[in-house]
mmCIF file of C-alpha atoms in Angstrom:
data_model
loop_
_atom_site.group_PDB
_atom_site.id
_atom_site.type_symbol
_atom_site.label_atom_id
_atom_site.label_comp_id
_atom_site.label_asym_id
_atom_site.label_seq_id
_atom_site.Cartn_x
_atom_site.Cartn_y
_atom_site.Cartn_z
ATOM 1 C CA MET A 1 -10.528 38.998 6.282
ATOM 2 C CA ALA A 2 -10.518 35.878 8.441
ATOM 3 C CA ARG A 3 -7.412 35.228 10.475
ATOM 4 C CA HIS A 4 -5.795 31.802 10.566
ATOM 5 C CA SER A 5 -4.147 30.508 13.682
ATOM 6 C CA PRO A 6 -0.853 28.596 13.563
ATOM 7 C CA ARG A 7 -2.860 25.424 14.150
ATOM 8 C CA ASP A 8 -4.934 26.171 11.034
ATOM 9 C CA THR A 9 -1.860 26.881 8.962
ATOM 10 C CA HIS A 10 0.270 23.930 10.004
ATOM 11 C CA GLY A 11 -2.307 21.336 10.985
ATOM 12 C CA GLU A 12 -2.812 19.999 7.476
ATOM 13 C CA SER A 13 -3.192 16.266 6.944
ATOM 14 C CA HIS A 14 -2.181 14.862 3.576
ATOM 15 C CA ASN A 15 -3.204 11.476 2.212
ATOM 16 C CA VAL A 16 0.281 10.717 0.916
ATOM 17 C CA HIS A 17 1.413 10.113 4.503
ATOM 18 C CA ASN A 18 -0.848 7.048 4.591
ATOM 19 C CA ALA A 19 0.276 5.622 1.260
ATOM 20 C CA GLY A 20 2.726 2.980 2.496
ATOM 21 C CA TRP A 21 0.745 1.234 5.197
ATOM 22 C CA LEU A 22 -2.572 1.853 3.447
ATOM 23 C CA ARG A 23 -1.440 0.099 0.277
ATOM 24 C CA ALA A 24 -0.190 -2.947 2.179
ATOM 25 C CA ALA A 25 -3.263 -3.150 4.416
ATOM 26 C CA VAL A 26 -5.808 -2.799 1.607
ATOM 27 C CA LEU A 27 -4.017 -5.284 -0.630
ATOM 28 C CA GLY A 28 -3.775 -7.748 2.235
ATOM 29 C CA ALA A 29 -7.431 -7.475 3.244
ATOM 30 C CA ASN A 30 -8.696 -7.697 -0.333
ATOM 31 C CA ASP A 31 -6.465 -10.660 -1.100
ATOM 32 C CA GLY A 32 -7.420 -12.459 2.099
ATOM 33 C CA LEU A 33 -11.113 -11.937 1.495
ATOM 34 C CA ILE A 34 -11.178 -12.773 -2.212
ATOM 35 C CA SER A 35 -8.765 -15.706 -2.212
ATOM 36 C CA THR A 36 -10.173 -17.429 0.872
ATOM 37 C CA SER A 37 -13.779 -16.823 -0.135
ATOM 38 C CA GLY A 38 -12.958 -18.077 -3.615
ATOM 39 C CA LEU A 39 -11.506 -21.291 -2.199
ATOM 40 C CA VAL A 40 -14.501 -21.877 0.050
ATOM 41 C CA VAL A 41 -17.051 -21.000 -2.646
ATOM 42 C CA GLY A 42 -15.410 -23.406 -5.064
ATOM 43 C CA MET A 43 -15.339 -26.205 -2.509
ATOM 44 C CA ALA A 44 -18.890 -25.481 -1.379
ATOM 45 C CA ALA A 45 -20.144 -25.543 -4.960
ATOM 46 C CA ALA A 46 -18.440 -28.921 -5.323
ATOM 47 C CA GLY A 47 -20.592 -30.252 -2.490
ATOM 48 C CA VAL A 48 -17.936 -31.069 0.103
ATOM 49 C CA GLU A 49 -18.682 -31.428 3.802
ATOM 50 C CA LEU A 50 -18.327 -28.742 6.468
ATOM 51 C CA ARG A 51 -15.048 -30.064 7.870
ATOM 52 C CA THR A 52 -13.409 -29.901 4.460
ATOM 53 C CA LEU A 53 -14.642 -26.337 3.947
ATOM 54 C CA LEU A 54 -13.125 -25.228 7.251
ATOM 55 C CA LEU A 55 -9.832 -26.993 6.547
ATOM 56 C CA THR A 56 -9.693 -25.367 3.127
ATOM 57 C CA ALA A 57 -10.344 -21.931 4.600
ATOM 58 C CA ALA A 58 -7.785 -22.406 7.388
ATOM 59 C CA ALA A 59 -5.133 -23.606 4.949
ATOM 60 C CA GLY A 60 -5.839 -20.700 2.625
ATOM 61 C CA LEU A 61 -5.617 -18.227 5.514
ATOM 62 C CA THR A 62 -2.316 -19.600 6.809
ATOM 63 C CA ALA A 63 -0.585 -19.950 3.452
ATOM 64 C CA GLY A 64 -1.886 -16.619 2.197
ATOM 65 C CA ALA A 65 -0.840 -14.653 5.280
ATOM 66 C CA PHE A 66 2.714 -15.969 5.147
ATOM 67 C CA SER A 67 2.852 -15.456 1.393
ATOM 68 C CA MET A 68 1.713 -11.832 1.681
ATOM 69 C CA ALA A 69 4.174 -11.135 4.503
ATOM 70 C CA ALA A 70 7.081 -12.705 2.645
ATOM 71 C CA GLY A 71 6.212 -10.979 -0.621
ATOM 72 C CA GLU A 72 5.914 -7.549 0.956
ATOM 73 C CA TYR A 73 9.077 -8.005 3.015
ATOM 74 C CA VAL A 74 11.163 -9.071 0.031
ATOM 75 C CA SER A 75 9.719 -6.355 -2.202
ATOM 76 C CA VAL A 76 10.185 -3.521 0.276
ATOM 77 C CA SER A 77 13.608 -4.815 1.321
ATOM 78 C CA SER A 78 14.678 -4.517 -2.307
ATOM 79 C CA GLN A 79 13.508 -0.913 -2.240
ATOM 80 C CA VAL A 80 15.553 -0.356 0.930
ATOM 81 C CA ASP A 81 18.633 -1.748 -0.816
ATOM 82 C CA VAL A 82 18.113 0.666 -3.700
ATOM 83 C CA GLU A 83 17.715 3.608 -1.322
ATOM 84 C CA LYS A 84 20.891 2.642 0.568
ATOM 85 C CA ALA A 85 22.830 2.382 -2.687
ATOM 86 C CA ASP A 86 21.572 5.782 -3.826
ATOM 87 C CA ARG A 87 22.477 7.279 -0.467
ATOM 88 C CA ALA A 88 26.015 5.896 -0.747
ATOM 89 C CA VAL A 89 26.379 7.343 -4.253
ATOM 90 C CA GLU A 90 25.251 10.782 -3.079
ATOM 91 C CA GLU A 91 27.602 10.711 -0.084
ATOM 92 C CA ARG A 92 30.535 9.863 -2.340
ATOM 93 C CA GLU A 93 29.674 12.509 -4.914
ATOM 94 C CA LEU A 94 29.226 15.179 -2.231
ATOM 95 C CA ALA A 95 32.655 14.329 -0.858
ATOM 96 C CA GLU A 96 34.399 14.190 -4.248
ATOM 97 C CA GLN A 97 32.504 16.783 -6.321
ATOM 98 C CA PRO A 98 30.885 19.327 -3.970
ATOM 99 C CA LYS A 99 30.774 22.089 -6.584
ATOM 100 C CA SER A 100 29.120 19.898 -9.199
ATOM 101 C CA GLU A 101 26.575 18.707 -6.652
ATOM 102 C CA LEU A 102 25.805 22.291 -5.659
ATOM 103 C CA GLN A 103 25.255 23.208 -9.298
ATOM 104 C CA GLU A 104 23.047 20.156 -9.752
ATOM 105 C CA LEU A 105 20.874 21.236 -6.828
ATOM 106 C CA THR A 106 20.718 24.770 -8.208
ATOM 107 C CA SER A 107 19.555 23.456 -11.586
ATOM 108 C CA ILE A 108 16.833 21.416 -9.921
ATOM 109 C CA TYR A 109 15.398 24.506 -8.216
ATOM 110 C CA GLN A 110 15.605 26.484 -11.429
ATOM 111 C CA ARG A 111 13.582 23.846 -13.258
ATOM 112 C CA ARG A 112 10.986 24.136 -10.501
ATOM 113 C CA GLY A 113 10.520 27.809 -11.215
ATOM 114 C CA LEU A 114 13.008 29.758 -9.094
ATOM 115 C CA THR A 115 15.139 32.478 -10.592
ATOM 116 C CA PRO A 116 18.832 31.586 -11.052
ATOM 117 C CA GLU A 117 19.835 33.871 -8.176
ATOM 118 C CA LEU A 118 17.230 32.518 -5.762
ATOM 119 C CA ALA A 119 17.884 28.930 -6.833
ATOM 120 C CA ALA A 120 21.595 29.369 -6.118
ATOM 121 C CA GLN A 121 20.853 30.914 -2.718
ATOM 122 C CA VAL A 122 18.452 28.129 -1.740
ATOM 123 C CA ALA A 123 20.904 25.469 -2.908
ATOM 124 C CA ARG A 124 23.746 27.003 -0.880
ATOM 125 C CA GLU A 125 21.701 27.330 2.297
ATOM 126 C CA LEU A 126 20.265 23.827 2.095
ATOM 127 C CA THR A 127 23.726 22.433 1.365
ATOM 128 C CA GLN A 128 25.090 24.165 4.451
ATOM 129 C CA HIS A 129 22.204 22.868 6.539
ATOM 130 C CA ASP A 130 22.185 19.232 5.333
ATOM 131 C CA ALA A 131 23.553 18.588 1.856
ATOM 132 C CA LEU A 132 22.800 14.866 1.822
ATOM 133 C CA GLN A 133 19.176 15.248 2.846
ATOM 134 C CA ALA A 134 18.678 18.018 0.296
ATOM 135 C CA HIS A 135 19.888 15.765 -2.521
ATOM 136 C CA LEU A 136 17.973 12.707 -1.301
ATOM 137 C CA ARG A 137 14.762 14.718 -1.102
ATOM 138 C CA ASP A 138 14.977 17.007 -4.120
ATOM 139 C CA GLU A 139 17.072 14.926 -6.522
ATOM 140 C CA LEU A 140 15.929 11.382 -5.704
ATOM 141 C CA GLY A 141 12.551 11.938 -4.045
ATOM 142 C CA ILE A 142 13.463 10.018 -0.866
ATOM 143 C CA THR A 143 11.752 11.525 2.185
ATOM 144 C CA ASP A 144 10.764 10.428 5.683
ATOM 145 C CA HIS A 145 7.169 9.966 4.489
ATOM 146 C CA ASN A 146 7.962 7.421 1.773
ATOM 147 C CA VAL A 147 10.990 5.651 3.227
ATOM 148 C CA ALA A 148 10.697 1.880 2.833
ATOM 149 C CA ARG A 149 9.918 -0.116 6.007
ATOM 150 C CA PRO A 150 9.952 -3.871 5.244
ATOM 151 C CA ALA A 151 8.811 -5.162 8.642
ATOM 152 C CA GLN A 152 5.933 -2.697 8.825
ATOM 153 C CA ALA A 153 4.742 -3.607 5.338
ATOM 154 C CA ALA A 154 5.017 -7.351 6.030
ATOM 155 C CA LEU A 155 3.075 -7.187 9.294
ATOM 156 C CA ALA A 156 0.402 -4.930 7.811
ATOM 157 C CA SER A 157 -0.078 -7.258 4.842
ATOM 158 C CA ALA A 158 -0.227 -10.428 6.921
ATOM 159 C CA GLY A 159 -2.540 -8.938 9.535
ATOM 160 C CA ALA A 160 -4.866 -7.487 6.931
ATOM 161 C CA PHE A 161 -4.921 -10.782 5.024
ATOM 162 C CA VAL A 162 -5.976 -12.650 8.170
ATOM 163 C CA ALA A 163 -8.681 -10.075 8.897
ATOM 164 C CA GLY A 164 -10.075 -10.425 5.397
ATOM 165 C CA ALA A 165 -9.879 -14.224 5.437
ATOM 166 C CA LEU A 166 -11.835 -14.494 8.687
ATOM 167 C CA LEU A 167 -15.142 -13.562 6.996
ATOM 168 C CA PRO A 168 -15.571 -16.764 4.947
ATOM 169 C CA ILE A 169 -14.594 -18.846 7.976
ATOM 170 C CA LEU A 170 -17.215 -17.114 10.114
ATOM 171 C CA VAL A 171 -19.855 -17.544 7.422
ATOM 172 C CA VAL A 172 -19.139 -21.265 7.157
ATOM 173 C CA LEU A 173 -19.257 -21.656 10.937
ATOM 174 C CA LEU A 174 -22.411 -19.621 11.555
ATOM 175 C CA TYR A 175 -24.553 -20.070 8.449
ATOM 176 C CA ARG A 176 -27.061 -22.875 8.711
ATOM 177 C CA GLY A 177 -29.297 -23.025 5.683
ATOM 178 C CA PRO A 178 -29.478 -23.640 1.954
ATOM 179 C CA GLY A 179 -27.447 -21.662 -0.531
ATOM 180 C CA LEU A 180 -24.139 -21.328 1.306
ATOM 181 C CA THR A 181 -22.343 -20.304 -1.876
ATOM 182 C CA THR A 182 -24.854 -17.498 -2.432
ATOM 183 C CA ALA A 183 -24.602 -16.279 1.164
ATOM 184 C CA LEU A 184 -20.814 -16.375 1.115
ATOM 185 C CA THR A 185 -20.573 -14.622 -2.249
ATOM 186 C CA ALA A 186 -23.001 -11.890 -1.204
ATOM 187 C CA SER A 187 -21.288 -11.221 2.122
ATOM 188 C CA THR A 188 -17.889 -11.165 0.417
ATOM 189 C CA LEU A 189 -18.990 -8.635 -2.183
ATOM 190 C CA VAL A 190 -20.576 -6.400 0.474
ATOM 191 C CA LEU A 191 -17.396 -6.354 2.542
ATOM 192 C CA LEU A 192 -15.276 -5.794 -0.568
ATOM 193 C CA GLY A 193 -17.399 -2.757 -1.341
ATOM 194 C CA VAL A 194 -16.863 -1.446 2.186
ATOM 195 C CA LEU A 195 -13.107 -2.010 1.963
ATOM 196 C CA GLY A 196 -12.945 -0.300 -1.407
ATOM 197 C CA ALA A 197 -14.918 2.676 -0.126
ATOM 198 C CA VAL A 198 -12.785 3.014 3.021
ATOM 199 C CA ALA A 199 -9.553 2.792 1.031
ATOM 200 C CA ALA A 200 -10.807 5.411 -1.406
ATOM 201 C CA LYS A 201 -11.856 7.690 1.445
ATOM 202 C CA LEU A 202 -8.487 7.440 3.195
ATOM 203 C CA GLY A 203 -6.681 7.941 -0.091
ATOM 204 C CA GLY A 204 -8.769 10.951 -1.100
ATOM 205 C CA ALA A 205 -10.317 9.216 -4.142
ATOM 206 C CA PRO A 206 -14.032 8.950 -5.086
ATOM 207 C CA ILE A 207 -15.712 6.418 -2.789
ATOM 208 C CA GLY A 208 -18.032 4.966 -5.439
ATOM 209 C CA ARG A 209 -15.220 4.224 -7.847
ATOM 210 C CA GLY A 210 -13.149 2.536 -5.158
ATOM 211 C CA ALA A 211 -16.049 0.303 -4.148
ATOM 212 C CA VAL A 212 -17.112 -0.639 -7.678
ATOM 213 C CA ARG A 213 -13.688 -1.722 -8.895
ATOM 214 C CA VAL A 214 -13.085 -4.166 -6.035
ATOM 215 C CA ILE A 215 -16.638 -5.524 -6.245
ATOM 216 C CA PHE A 216 -16.178 -6.134 -9.975
ATOM 217 C CA TRP A 217 -13.023 -8.202 -9.569
ATOM 218 C CA GLY A 218 -14.403 -9.960 -6.518
ATOM 219 C CA ALA A 219 -17.516 -10.983 -8.439
ATOM 220 C CA LEU A 220 -15.367 -12.402 -11.239
ATOM 221 C CA ALA A 221 -13.342 -14.418 -8.733
ATOM 222 C CA MET A 222 -16.429 -15.769 -6.976
ATOM 223 C CA GLY A 223 -18.103 -16.677 -10.256
ATOM 224 C CA ALA A 224 -15.057 -18.475 -11.602
ATOM 225 C CA SER A 225 -14.565 -20.402 -8.356
ATOM 226 C CA ALA A 226 -18.219 -21.463 -8.189
ATOM 227 C CA LEU A 227 -18.168 -22.571 -11.832
ATOM 228 C CA ILE A 228 -15.079 -24.715 -11.311
ATOM 229 C CA GLY A 229 -16.616 -26.263 -8.220
ATOM 230 C CA LYS A 230 -19.820 -27.100 -10.073
ATOM 231 C CA VAL A 231 -18.044 -28.600 -13.061
ATOM 232 C CA PHE A 232 -15.432 -30.658 -11.258
ATOM 233 C CA GLY A 233 -17.194 -31.299 -7.930
ATOM 234 C CA THR A 234 -19.387 -34.070 -6.630
ATOM 235 C CA GLY A 235 -22.511 -32.566 -8.121
ATOM 236 C CA ALA A 236 -24.149 -31.811 -4.788
ATOM 237 C CA VAL A 237 -25.549 -28.313 -4.309
ATOM 238 C CA VAL A 238 -24.591 -26.547 -1.078
#
C-alpha cells in the first residue's frame, strides 16, 4: 500500500477558496468586454468617426468600472452587515442561553450523522474551545473562506472590468482595414471564450460549457448592438 506524506494529506487545494474573488473578477472582465465592445460595435456600425469610437469606449470603460466597483461594494457591504448582525445574535444567545445553544449544536451534529453521544461530546469540546466560532461555522455557515470583503470585491470588479474593456479600445486603435465591426466582434468572442474556459477551469467546471455560455451571450450582445447601429446610424459601413 502506498504511503502518503503529511504534505500529500494536508496539501489539498479546493476551488471554493477562490469563489469570492473569482466571481467578482470574472463578472467584471466579462461585463467590461461585452459592454464596451457592444458600445463600440454599435457606434462603428452606425458609421461614426474614429475619435467618436474612442470617446465612446473610454466613457464606457470609466463609467462601467466605477459602476461595477460601487455595485460590488454596496452588495458585499450588505452581506457584511448581515454577518455582523448574526454574530451579535449568537453572542447574546450564548451569554443568555448557553444550555440551549449547546443543545442546538448537538442537534446539528446529530443531523449530520453523528450518534447522540458523539454529537454531545463534539458540541461540548467545540463550545469549550470557541463557542462563537462553532455556531457561526456550523449553524450559520460563516467561515474564514467565505467571509465578505467589500473592498476586495470592489477592486477586483473594477480592475477586471478595465482589463476586459481594454480589448475594444486596442482593436479600434490598431485595426486599419475594412470590416471593423466584424474584427471587433470576432476578437471579443474569442476572448470571451478564453475567459469562460479559464473561469470554468479555476472553478472546477467543464471548460467547454464555461466557454460556450459566455460566447452565446456575447454574440447576442454584439448582434443586437450592430443591428441598432445599422438601423439608427448614418448608414455608412465601417
